[in-house]
Short mmCIF file of C-alpha atoms and ligand atoms in Angstrom, two decimals:
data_model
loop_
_atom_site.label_atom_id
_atom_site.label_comp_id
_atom_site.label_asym_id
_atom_site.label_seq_id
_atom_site.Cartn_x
_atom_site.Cartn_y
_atom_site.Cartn_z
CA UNK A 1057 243.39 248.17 91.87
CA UNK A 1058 242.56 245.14 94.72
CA UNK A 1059 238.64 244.89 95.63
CA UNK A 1060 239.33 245.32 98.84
CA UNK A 1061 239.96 249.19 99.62
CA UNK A 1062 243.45 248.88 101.09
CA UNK A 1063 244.63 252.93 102.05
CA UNK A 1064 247.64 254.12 100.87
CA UNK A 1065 250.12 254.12 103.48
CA UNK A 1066 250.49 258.03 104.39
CA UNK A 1067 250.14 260.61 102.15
CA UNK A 1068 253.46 260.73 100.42
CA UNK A 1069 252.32 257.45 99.47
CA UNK A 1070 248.78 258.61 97.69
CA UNK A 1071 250.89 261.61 95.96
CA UNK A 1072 253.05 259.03 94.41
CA UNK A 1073 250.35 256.61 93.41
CA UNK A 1074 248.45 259.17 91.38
CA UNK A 1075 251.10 261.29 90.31
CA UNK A 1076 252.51 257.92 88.79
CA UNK A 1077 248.94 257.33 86.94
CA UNK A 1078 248.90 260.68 86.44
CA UNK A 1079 252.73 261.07 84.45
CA UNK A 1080 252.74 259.15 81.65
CA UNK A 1081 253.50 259.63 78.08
CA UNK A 1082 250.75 262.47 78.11
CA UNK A 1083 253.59 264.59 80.07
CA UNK A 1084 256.00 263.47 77.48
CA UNK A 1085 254.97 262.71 74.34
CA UNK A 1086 251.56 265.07 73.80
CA UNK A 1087 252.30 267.91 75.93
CA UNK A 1088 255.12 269.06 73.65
CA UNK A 1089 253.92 268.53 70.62
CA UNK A 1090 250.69 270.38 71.43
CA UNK A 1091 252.43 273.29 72.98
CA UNK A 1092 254.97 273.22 69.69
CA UNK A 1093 251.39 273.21 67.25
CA UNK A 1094 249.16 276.23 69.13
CA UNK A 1095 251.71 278.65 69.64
CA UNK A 1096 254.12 277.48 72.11
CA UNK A 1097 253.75 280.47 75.27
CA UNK A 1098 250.07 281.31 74.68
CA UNK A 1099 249.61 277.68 75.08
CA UNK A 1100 251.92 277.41 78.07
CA UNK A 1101 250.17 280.48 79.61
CA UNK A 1102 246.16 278.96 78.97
CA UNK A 1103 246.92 275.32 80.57
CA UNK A 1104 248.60 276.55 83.56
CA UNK A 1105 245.72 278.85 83.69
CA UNK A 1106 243.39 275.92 83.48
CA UNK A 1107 245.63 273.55 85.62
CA UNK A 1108 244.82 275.95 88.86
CA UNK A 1109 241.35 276.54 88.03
CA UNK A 1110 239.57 273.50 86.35
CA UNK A 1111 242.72 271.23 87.22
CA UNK A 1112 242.46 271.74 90.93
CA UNK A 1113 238.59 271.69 91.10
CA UNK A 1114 237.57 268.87 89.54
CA UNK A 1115 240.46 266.67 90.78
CA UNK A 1116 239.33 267.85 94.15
CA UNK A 1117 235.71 267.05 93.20
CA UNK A 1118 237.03 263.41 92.23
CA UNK A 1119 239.55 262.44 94.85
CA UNK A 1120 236.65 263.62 97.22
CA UNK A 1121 233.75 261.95 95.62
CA UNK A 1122 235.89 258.76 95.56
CA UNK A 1123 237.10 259.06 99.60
CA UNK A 1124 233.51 259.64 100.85
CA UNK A 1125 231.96 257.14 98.86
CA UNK A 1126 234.99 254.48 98.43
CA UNK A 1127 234.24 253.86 95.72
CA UNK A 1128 235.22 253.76 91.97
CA UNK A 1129 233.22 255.64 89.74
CA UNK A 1130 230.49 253.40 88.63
CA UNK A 1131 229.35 253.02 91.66
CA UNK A 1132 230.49 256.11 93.01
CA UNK A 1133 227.99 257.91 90.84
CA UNK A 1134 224.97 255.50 91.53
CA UNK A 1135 225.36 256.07 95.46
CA UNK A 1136 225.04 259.34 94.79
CA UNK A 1137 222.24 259.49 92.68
CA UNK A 1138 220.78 256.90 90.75
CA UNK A 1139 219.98 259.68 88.20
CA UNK A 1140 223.53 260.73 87.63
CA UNK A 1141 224.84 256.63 87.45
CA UNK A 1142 225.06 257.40 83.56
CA UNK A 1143 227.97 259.91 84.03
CA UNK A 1144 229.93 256.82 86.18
CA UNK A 1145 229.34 254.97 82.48
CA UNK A 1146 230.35 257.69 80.82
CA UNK A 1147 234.08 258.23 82.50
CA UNK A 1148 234.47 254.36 82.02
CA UNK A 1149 234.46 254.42 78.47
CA UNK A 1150 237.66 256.85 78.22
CA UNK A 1151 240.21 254.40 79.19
CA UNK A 1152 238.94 251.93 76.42
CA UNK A 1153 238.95 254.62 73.99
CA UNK A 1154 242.54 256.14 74.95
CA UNK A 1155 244.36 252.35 75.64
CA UNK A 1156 244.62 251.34 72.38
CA UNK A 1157 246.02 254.22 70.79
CA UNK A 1158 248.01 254.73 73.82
CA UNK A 1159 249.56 251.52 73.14
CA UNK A 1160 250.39 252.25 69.36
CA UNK A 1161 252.52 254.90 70.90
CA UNK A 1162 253.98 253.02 73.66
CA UNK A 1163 254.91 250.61 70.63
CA UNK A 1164 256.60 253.82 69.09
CA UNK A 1165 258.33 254.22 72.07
CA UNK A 1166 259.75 250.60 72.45
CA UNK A 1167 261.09 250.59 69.03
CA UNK A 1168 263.30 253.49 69.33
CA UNK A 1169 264.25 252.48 72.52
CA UNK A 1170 265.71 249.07 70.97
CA UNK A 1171 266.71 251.18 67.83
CA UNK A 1172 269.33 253.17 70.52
CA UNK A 1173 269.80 249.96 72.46
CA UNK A 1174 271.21 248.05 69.47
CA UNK A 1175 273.12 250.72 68.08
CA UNK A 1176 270.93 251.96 65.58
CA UNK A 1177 270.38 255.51 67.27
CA UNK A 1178 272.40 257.33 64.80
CA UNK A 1179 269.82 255.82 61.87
CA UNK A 1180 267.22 257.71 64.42
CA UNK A 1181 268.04 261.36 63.64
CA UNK A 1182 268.24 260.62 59.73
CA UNK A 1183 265.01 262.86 58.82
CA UNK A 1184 263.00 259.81 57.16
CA UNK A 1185 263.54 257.23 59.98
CA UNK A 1186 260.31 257.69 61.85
CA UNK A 1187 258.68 258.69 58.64
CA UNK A 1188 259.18 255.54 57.09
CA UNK A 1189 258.68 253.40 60.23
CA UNK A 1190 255.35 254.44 60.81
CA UNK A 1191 254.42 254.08 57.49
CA UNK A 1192 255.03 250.51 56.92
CA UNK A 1193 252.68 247.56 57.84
CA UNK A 1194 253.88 245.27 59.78
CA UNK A 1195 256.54 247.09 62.09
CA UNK A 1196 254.48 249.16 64.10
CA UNK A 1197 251.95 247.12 64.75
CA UNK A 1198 254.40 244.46 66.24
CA UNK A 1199 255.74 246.71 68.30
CA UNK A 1200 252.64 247.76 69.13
CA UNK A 1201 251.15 243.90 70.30
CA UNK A 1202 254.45 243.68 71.60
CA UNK A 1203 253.46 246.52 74.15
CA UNK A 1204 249.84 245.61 74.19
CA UNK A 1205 251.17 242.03 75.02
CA UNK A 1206 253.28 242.99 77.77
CA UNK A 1207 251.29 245.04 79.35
CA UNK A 1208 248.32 242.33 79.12
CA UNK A 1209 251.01 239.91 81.01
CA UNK A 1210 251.43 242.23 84.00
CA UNK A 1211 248.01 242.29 84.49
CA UNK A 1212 247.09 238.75 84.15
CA UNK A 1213 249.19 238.05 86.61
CA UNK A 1214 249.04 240.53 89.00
CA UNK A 1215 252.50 241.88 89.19
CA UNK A 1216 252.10 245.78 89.15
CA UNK A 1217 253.78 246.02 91.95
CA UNK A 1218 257.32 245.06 90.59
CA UNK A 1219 256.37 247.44 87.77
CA UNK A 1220 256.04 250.35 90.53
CA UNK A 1221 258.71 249.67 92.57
CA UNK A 1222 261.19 250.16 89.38
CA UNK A 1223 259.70 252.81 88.30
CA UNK A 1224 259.95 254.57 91.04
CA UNK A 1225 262.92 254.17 90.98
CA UNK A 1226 262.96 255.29 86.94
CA UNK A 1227 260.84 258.22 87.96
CA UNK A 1228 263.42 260.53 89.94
CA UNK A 1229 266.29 258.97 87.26
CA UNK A 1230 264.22 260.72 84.08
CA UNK A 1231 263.55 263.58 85.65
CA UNK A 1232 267.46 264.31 86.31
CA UNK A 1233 267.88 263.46 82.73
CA UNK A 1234 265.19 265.23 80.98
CA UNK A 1235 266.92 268.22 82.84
CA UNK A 1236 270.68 267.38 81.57
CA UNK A 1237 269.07 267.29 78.03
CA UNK A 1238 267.08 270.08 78.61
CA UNK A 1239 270.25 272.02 79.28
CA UNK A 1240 272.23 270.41 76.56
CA UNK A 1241 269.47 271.58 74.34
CA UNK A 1242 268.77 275.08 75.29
CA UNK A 1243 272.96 275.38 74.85
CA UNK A 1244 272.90 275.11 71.26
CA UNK A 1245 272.65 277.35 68.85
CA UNK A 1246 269.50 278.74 67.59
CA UNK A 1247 267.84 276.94 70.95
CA UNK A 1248 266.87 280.43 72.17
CA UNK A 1249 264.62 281.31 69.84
CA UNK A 1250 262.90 277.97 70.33
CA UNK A 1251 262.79 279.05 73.71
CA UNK A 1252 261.17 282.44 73.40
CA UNK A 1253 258.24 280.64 71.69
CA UNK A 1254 257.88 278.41 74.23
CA UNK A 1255 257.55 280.75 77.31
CA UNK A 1256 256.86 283.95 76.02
CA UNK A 1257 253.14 284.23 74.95
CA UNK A 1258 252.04 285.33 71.47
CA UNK A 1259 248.47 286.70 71.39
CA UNK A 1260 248.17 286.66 68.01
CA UNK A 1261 248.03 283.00 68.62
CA UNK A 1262 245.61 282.43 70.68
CA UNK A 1263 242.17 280.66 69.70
CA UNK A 1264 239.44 278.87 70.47
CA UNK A 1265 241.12 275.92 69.61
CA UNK A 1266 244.19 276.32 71.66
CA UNK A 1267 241.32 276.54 74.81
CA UNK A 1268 240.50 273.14 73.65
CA UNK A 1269 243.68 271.78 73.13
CA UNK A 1270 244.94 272.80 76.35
CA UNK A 1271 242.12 271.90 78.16
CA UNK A 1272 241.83 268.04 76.66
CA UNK A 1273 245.47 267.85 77.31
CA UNK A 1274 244.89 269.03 80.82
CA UNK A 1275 242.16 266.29 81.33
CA UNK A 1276 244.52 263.99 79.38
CA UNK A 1277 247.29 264.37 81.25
CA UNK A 1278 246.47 264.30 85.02
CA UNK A 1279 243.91 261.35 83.83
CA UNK A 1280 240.60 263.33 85.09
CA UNK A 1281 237.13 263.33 83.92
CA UNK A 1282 237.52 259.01 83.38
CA UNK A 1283 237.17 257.97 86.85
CA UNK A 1284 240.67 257.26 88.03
CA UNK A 1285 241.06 259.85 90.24
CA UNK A 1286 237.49 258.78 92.07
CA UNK A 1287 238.95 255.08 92.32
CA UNK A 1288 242.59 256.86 93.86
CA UNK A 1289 239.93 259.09 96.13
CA UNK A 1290 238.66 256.16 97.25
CA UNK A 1291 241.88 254.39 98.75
CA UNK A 1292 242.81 257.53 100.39
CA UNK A 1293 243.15 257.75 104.68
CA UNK A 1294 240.30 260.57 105.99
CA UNK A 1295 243.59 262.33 107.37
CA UNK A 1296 245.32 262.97 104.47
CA UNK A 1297 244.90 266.21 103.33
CA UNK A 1298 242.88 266.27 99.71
CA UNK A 1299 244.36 270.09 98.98
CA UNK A 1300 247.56 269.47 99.39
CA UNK A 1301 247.97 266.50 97.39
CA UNK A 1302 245.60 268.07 94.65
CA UNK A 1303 248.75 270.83 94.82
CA UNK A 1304 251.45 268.23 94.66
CA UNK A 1305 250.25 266.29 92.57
CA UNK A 1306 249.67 269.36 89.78
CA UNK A 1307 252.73 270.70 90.36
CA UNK A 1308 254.56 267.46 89.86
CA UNK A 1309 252.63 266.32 86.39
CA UNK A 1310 252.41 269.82 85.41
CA UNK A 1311 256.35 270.88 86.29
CA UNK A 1312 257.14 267.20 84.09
CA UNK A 1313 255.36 268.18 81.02
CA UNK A 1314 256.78 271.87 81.51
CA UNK A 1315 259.94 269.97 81.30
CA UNK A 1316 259.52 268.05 78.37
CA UNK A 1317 258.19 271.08 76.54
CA UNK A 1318 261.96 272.40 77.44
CA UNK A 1319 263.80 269.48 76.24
CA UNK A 1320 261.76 269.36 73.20
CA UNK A 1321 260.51 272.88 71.86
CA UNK A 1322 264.15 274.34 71.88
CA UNK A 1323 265.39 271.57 70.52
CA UNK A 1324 263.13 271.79 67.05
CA UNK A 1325 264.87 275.50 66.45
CA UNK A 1326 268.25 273.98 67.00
CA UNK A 1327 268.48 271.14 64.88
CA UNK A 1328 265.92 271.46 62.65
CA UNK A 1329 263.01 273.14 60.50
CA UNK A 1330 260.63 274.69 63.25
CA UNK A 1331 257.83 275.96 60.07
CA UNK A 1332 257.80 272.15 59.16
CA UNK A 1333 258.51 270.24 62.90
CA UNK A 1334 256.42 272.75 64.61
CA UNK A 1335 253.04 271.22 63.45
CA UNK A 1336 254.40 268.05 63.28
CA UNK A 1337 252.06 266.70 65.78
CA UNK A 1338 252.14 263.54 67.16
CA UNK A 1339 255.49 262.23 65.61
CA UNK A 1340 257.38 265.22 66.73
CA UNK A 1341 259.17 263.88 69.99
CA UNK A 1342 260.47 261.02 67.95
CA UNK A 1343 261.89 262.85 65.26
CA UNK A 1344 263.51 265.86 67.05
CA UNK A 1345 265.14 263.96 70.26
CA UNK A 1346 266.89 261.32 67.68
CA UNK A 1347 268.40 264.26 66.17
CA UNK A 1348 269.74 266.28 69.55
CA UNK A 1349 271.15 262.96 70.66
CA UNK A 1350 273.05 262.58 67.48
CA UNK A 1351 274.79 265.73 68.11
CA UNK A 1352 275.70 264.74 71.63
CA UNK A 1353 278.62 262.89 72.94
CA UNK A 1354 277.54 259.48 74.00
CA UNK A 1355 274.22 260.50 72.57
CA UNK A 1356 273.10 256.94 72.14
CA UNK A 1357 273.65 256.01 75.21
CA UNK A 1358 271.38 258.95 76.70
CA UNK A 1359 269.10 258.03 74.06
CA UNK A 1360 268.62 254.55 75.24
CA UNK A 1361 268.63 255.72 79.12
CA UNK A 1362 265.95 258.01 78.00
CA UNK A 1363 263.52 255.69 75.55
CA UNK A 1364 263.83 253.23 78.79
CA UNK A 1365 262.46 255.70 80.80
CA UNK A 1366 259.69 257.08 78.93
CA UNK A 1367 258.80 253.58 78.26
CA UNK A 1368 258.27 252.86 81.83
CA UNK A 1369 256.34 255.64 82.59
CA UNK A 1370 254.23 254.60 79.52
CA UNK A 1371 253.80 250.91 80.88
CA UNK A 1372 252.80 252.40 84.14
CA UNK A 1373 250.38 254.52 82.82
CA UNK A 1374 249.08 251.79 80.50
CA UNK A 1375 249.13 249.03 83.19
CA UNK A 1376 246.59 251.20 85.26
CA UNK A 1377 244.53 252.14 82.14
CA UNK A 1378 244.35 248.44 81.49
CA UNK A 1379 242.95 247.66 84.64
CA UNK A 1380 240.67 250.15 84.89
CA UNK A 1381 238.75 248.90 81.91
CA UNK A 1382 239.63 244.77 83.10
CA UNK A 1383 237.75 245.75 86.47
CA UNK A 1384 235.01 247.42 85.10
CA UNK A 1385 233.68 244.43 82.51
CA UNK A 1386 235.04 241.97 85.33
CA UNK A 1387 232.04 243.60 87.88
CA UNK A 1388 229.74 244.66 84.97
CA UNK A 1389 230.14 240.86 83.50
CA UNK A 1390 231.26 238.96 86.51
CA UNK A 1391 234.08 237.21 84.27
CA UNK A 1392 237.36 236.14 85.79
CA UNK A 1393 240.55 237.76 85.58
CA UNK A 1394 242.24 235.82 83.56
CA UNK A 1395 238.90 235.90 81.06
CA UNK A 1396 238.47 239.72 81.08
CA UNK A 1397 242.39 240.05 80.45
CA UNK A 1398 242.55 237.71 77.41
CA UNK A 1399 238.89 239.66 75.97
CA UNK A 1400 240.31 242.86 76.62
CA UNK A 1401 243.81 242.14 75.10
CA UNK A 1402 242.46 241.25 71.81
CA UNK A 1403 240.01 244.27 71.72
CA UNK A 1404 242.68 246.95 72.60
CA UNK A 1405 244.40 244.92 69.74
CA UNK A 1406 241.81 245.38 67.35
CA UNK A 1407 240.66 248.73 68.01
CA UNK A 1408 244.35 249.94 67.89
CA UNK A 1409 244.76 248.40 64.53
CA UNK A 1410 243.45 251.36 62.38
CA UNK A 1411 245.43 253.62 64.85
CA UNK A 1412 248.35 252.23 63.79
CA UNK A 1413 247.63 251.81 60.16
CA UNK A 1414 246.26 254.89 60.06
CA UNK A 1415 249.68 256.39 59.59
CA UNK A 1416 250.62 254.39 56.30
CA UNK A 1417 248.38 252.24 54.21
CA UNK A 1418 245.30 253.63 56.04
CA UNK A 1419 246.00 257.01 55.48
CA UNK A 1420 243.47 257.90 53.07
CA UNK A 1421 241.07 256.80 55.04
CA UNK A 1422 239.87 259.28 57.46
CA UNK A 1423 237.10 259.69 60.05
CA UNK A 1424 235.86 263.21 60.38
CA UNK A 1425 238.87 264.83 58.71
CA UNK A 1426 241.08 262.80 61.39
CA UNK A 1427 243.33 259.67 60.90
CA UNK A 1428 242.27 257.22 63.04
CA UNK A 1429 244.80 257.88 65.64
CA UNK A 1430 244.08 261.58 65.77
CA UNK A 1431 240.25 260.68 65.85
CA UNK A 1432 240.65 258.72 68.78
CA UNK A 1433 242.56 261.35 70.67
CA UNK A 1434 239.79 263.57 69.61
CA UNK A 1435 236.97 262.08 70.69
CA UNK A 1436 238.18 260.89 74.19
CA UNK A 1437 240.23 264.43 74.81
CA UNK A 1438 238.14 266.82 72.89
CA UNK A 1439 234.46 265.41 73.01
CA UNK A 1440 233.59 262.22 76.18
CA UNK A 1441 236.28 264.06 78.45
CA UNK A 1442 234.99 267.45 78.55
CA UNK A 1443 231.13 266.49 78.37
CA UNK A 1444 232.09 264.03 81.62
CA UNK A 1445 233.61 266.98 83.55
CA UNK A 1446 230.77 269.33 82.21
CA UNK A 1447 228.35 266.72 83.51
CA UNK A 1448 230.72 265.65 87.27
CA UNK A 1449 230.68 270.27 87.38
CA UNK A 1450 226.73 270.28 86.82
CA UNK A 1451 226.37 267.49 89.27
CA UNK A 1452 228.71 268.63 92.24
CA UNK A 1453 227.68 272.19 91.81
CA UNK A 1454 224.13 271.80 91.34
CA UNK A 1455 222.90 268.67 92.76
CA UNK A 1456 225.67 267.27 95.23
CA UNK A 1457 226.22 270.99 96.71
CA UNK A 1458 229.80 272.26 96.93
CA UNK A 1459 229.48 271.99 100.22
CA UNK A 1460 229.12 267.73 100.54
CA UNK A 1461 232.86 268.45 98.70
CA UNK A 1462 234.08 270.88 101.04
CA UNK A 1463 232.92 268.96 104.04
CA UNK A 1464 234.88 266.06 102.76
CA UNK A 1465 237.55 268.23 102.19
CA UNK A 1466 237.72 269.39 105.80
CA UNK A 1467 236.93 265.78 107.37
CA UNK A 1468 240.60 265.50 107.09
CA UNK A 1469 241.09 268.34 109.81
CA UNK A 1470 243.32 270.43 107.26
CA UNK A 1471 240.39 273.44 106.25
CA UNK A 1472 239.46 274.03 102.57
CA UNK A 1473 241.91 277.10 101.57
CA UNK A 1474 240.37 277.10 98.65
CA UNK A 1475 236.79 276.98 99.34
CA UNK A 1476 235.67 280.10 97.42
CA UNK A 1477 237.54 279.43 94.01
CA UNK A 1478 236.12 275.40 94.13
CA UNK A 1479 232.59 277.26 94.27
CA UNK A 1480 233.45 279.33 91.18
CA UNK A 1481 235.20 277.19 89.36
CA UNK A 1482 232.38 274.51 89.60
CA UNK A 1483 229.26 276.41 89.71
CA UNK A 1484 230.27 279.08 87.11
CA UNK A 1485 233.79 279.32 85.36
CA UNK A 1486 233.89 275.49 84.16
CA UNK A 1487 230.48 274.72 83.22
CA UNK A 1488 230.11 277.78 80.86
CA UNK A 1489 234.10 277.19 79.24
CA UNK A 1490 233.05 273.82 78.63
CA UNK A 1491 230.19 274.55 76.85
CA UNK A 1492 231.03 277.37 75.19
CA UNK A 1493 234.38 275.61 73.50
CA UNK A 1494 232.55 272.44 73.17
CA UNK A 1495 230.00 273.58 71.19
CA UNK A 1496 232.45 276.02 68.84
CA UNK A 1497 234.80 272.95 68.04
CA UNK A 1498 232.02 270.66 67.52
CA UNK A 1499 230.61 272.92 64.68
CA UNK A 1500 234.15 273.59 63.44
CA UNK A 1501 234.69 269.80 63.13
CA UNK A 1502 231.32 269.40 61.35
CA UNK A 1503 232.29 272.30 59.09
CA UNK A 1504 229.15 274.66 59.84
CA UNK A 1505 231.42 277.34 61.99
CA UNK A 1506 235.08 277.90 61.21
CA UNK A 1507 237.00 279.34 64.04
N1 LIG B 146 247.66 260.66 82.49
C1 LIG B 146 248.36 259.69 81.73
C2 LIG B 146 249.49 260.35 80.95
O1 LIG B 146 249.74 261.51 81.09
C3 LIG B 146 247.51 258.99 80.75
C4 LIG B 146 246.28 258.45 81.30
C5 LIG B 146 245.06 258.80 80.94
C6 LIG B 146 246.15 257.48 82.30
N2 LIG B 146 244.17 258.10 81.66
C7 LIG B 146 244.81 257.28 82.50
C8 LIG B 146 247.05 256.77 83.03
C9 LIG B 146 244.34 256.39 83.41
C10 LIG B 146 246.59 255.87 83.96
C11 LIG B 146 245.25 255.68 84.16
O2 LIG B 146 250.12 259.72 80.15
#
């Protein structure tokens, strides 16, 4: 992101800029699993719930706060108020939290992609593949400084740009595919059943935690409550219309995860175990897609097209998380680029060493109950995200006014359709959610309250 506030050109433009931050391997990679883990439809039904409510509110709250101020969120929130410049701090700490582990994945990702590249696809969907891949030393977390590495690279020098332009291009190309495999998926058999989990909600289900889950994921995966949206706000034209691209971009993150869940979800009742893949967690995409592709015709070949993909949209995504956190020590510290890059290289290194280990020689070591990957996702989804959009809802509703949104809202000429379920959501509906599941998972985690 330049210094200098250059505007998107148009608003097609700004959609595409955020919904590319916004898609990432969150869409692809956690969605699914997460939806497979706390009940498939009652999951479903409780983020899209969320998505329209808290979704639309605070990523209206953001984009706005970031085009009336323009700026990013540091100093966003000290315009404001120099009271409320902690919760600026706050959303700046996510990204360094989430790239590293982010990373570890994206190094997941590159490997298979070079497993199917190479040939080695059909070694993919033997059961033990990922299993032992993860588990060993030295593999993962090459392919993990690999990723790391190249991502570093494109941001030492500058050249996001090229990045965008191909996966732009990428973009359109993995939808179209996700849907072919989606299809080829839901056509086997067995692949209903997988189905009916996935859209039909099960009440019996539902829990606190699948509140939590789906709202962390929701946070997660249309990257609010960290600031990026306030630093997209901020390059936005006044006539753009901040509702309707708060609508686009939703339905467009949301309809790609919703996709993924498709592609994936049936898939683990076709080929496989669903009691044992179901709570597989975070390994799951890798170990049911290898399989699906085995059965199809030309399978590797999708199965590269695919990995490329994904990996794209995880380089974008981890490109822009990388340079959130290289711009925010280069003005805190007034280092160079090239300084800041090489600093922050070797800590997302370092920090997403236990991540990675975590999974095999590590494993016994465990921070809260979590391995270290799963306690990284925790804290930054389940803990610093929702206490920084607790704290942006408190400070919009309460000290901001609704209203300073709304009227930022309007400048652009378009109305505020919306206006009445902002004020609820903000004032009332999101503050007391967050709280409420906050505090319930924080004493579950600490073992005083099981829920
Ligand atoms: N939303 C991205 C995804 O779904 C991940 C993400 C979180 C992100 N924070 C970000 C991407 C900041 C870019 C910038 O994968």
């Amino acid at each position: 992101m330049d210094k200098q506030r250059s505007s998107f050109t148009g608003k097609l433009g700004f959609i595409m800029a955020a919904a590319g931050s916004a898609v990432g391997l969150g869409n692809i990679w956690r969605f699914p699993y997460l939806a497979a883990q706390y009940g498939g439809g009652i999951f479903l039904l409780v983020y899209l719930v969320l998505a329209v409510t808290f979704g639309f509110a605070l990523m209206t709250a953001e984009i706005a706060i970031g085009r009336k101020t323009g700026l990013s969120a540091i100093g966003a929130f000290k315009y404001l108020s120099k009271k409320w410049a902690f919760v600026g701090y706050l959303a700046a700490i996510v990204p360094i939290i989430i790239l590293p582990y982010y990373s570890v994945i994206g190094g997941w990702v590159a490997k298979f992609f070079v497993a199917f590249v190479s040939g080695h696809g059909a070694e993919a969907a033997d059961g033990t593949y990922f299993g032992d891949f993860i588990t060993s030393v030295w593999e993962p977390i090459g392919w993990f400084s690999l990723f790391v590495g190249l991502t570093a690279v494109i941001v030492w020098f500058g050249v996001e740009k090229g990045i965008e332009k191909v996966s732009k291009i990428m973009m359109p190309v993995l939808v179209l595919l996700s849907v072919f495999i989606a299809i080829y998926a839901l056509c086997m058999d067995g692949a209903i059943d997988g189905l009916l989990y996935y859209v039909v909600p099960d009440f019996d289900h539902f829990s606190v935690k699948t509140v939590l889950a789906a709202m962390g994921q929701l946070f997660y995966s249309m990257s609010l409550a960290m600031g990026i949206m306030i630093t997209y706000g901020s390059y936005m034209k006044k006539e753009e219309s901040i509702e309707s691209s708060v609508r686009h971009i939703e339905i467009f993150d949301t309809g790609i995860a919703f996709l993924a869940g498709l592609m994936i979800i049936p898939s683990i009742f076709a080929v496989g175990d669903p009691d044992q893949l179901l709570s597989k967690g975070p390994g799951l995409m890798f170990i049911v897609l290898p399989q699906l592709f085995d059965k199809m015709a030309g399978g590797h070949i999708v199965g590269a097209a695919f990995f490329v993909m994904v990996l794209f949209a995880a380089l974008t995504s981890s490109i822009s998380l990388m340079e959130t956190v290289v711009s925010v020590f280069m003005d805190k510290f007034k280092w160079s680029r090239k300084t800041t890059c090489a600093i922050v290289f070797a800590g997302c290194i370092l920090l997403g060493l236990p991540s990675s280990l975590g999974n095999g020689v590590w494993s016994h070591i465990t921070v809260m109950g979590f391995a270290f990957l799963d306690f990284f996702d925790f804290i930054s989804n389940s803990v610093l995200m929702p206490v920084v959009a607790l704290l942006t809802c408190v400070f919009v509703g309460y000290v901001l006014k609704p209203k300073s949104i709304a009227d930022e809202v309007m400048a652009s000429g378009h109305g505020f359709k919306s206006r009445t379920l902002f004020d609820i959501v903000i004032k009332y509906f999101a503050p007391v959610c967050i709280i409420l599941i906050l505090v319930t998972s924080v004493l579950d985690v600490l073992g005083i309250f099981k829920i």
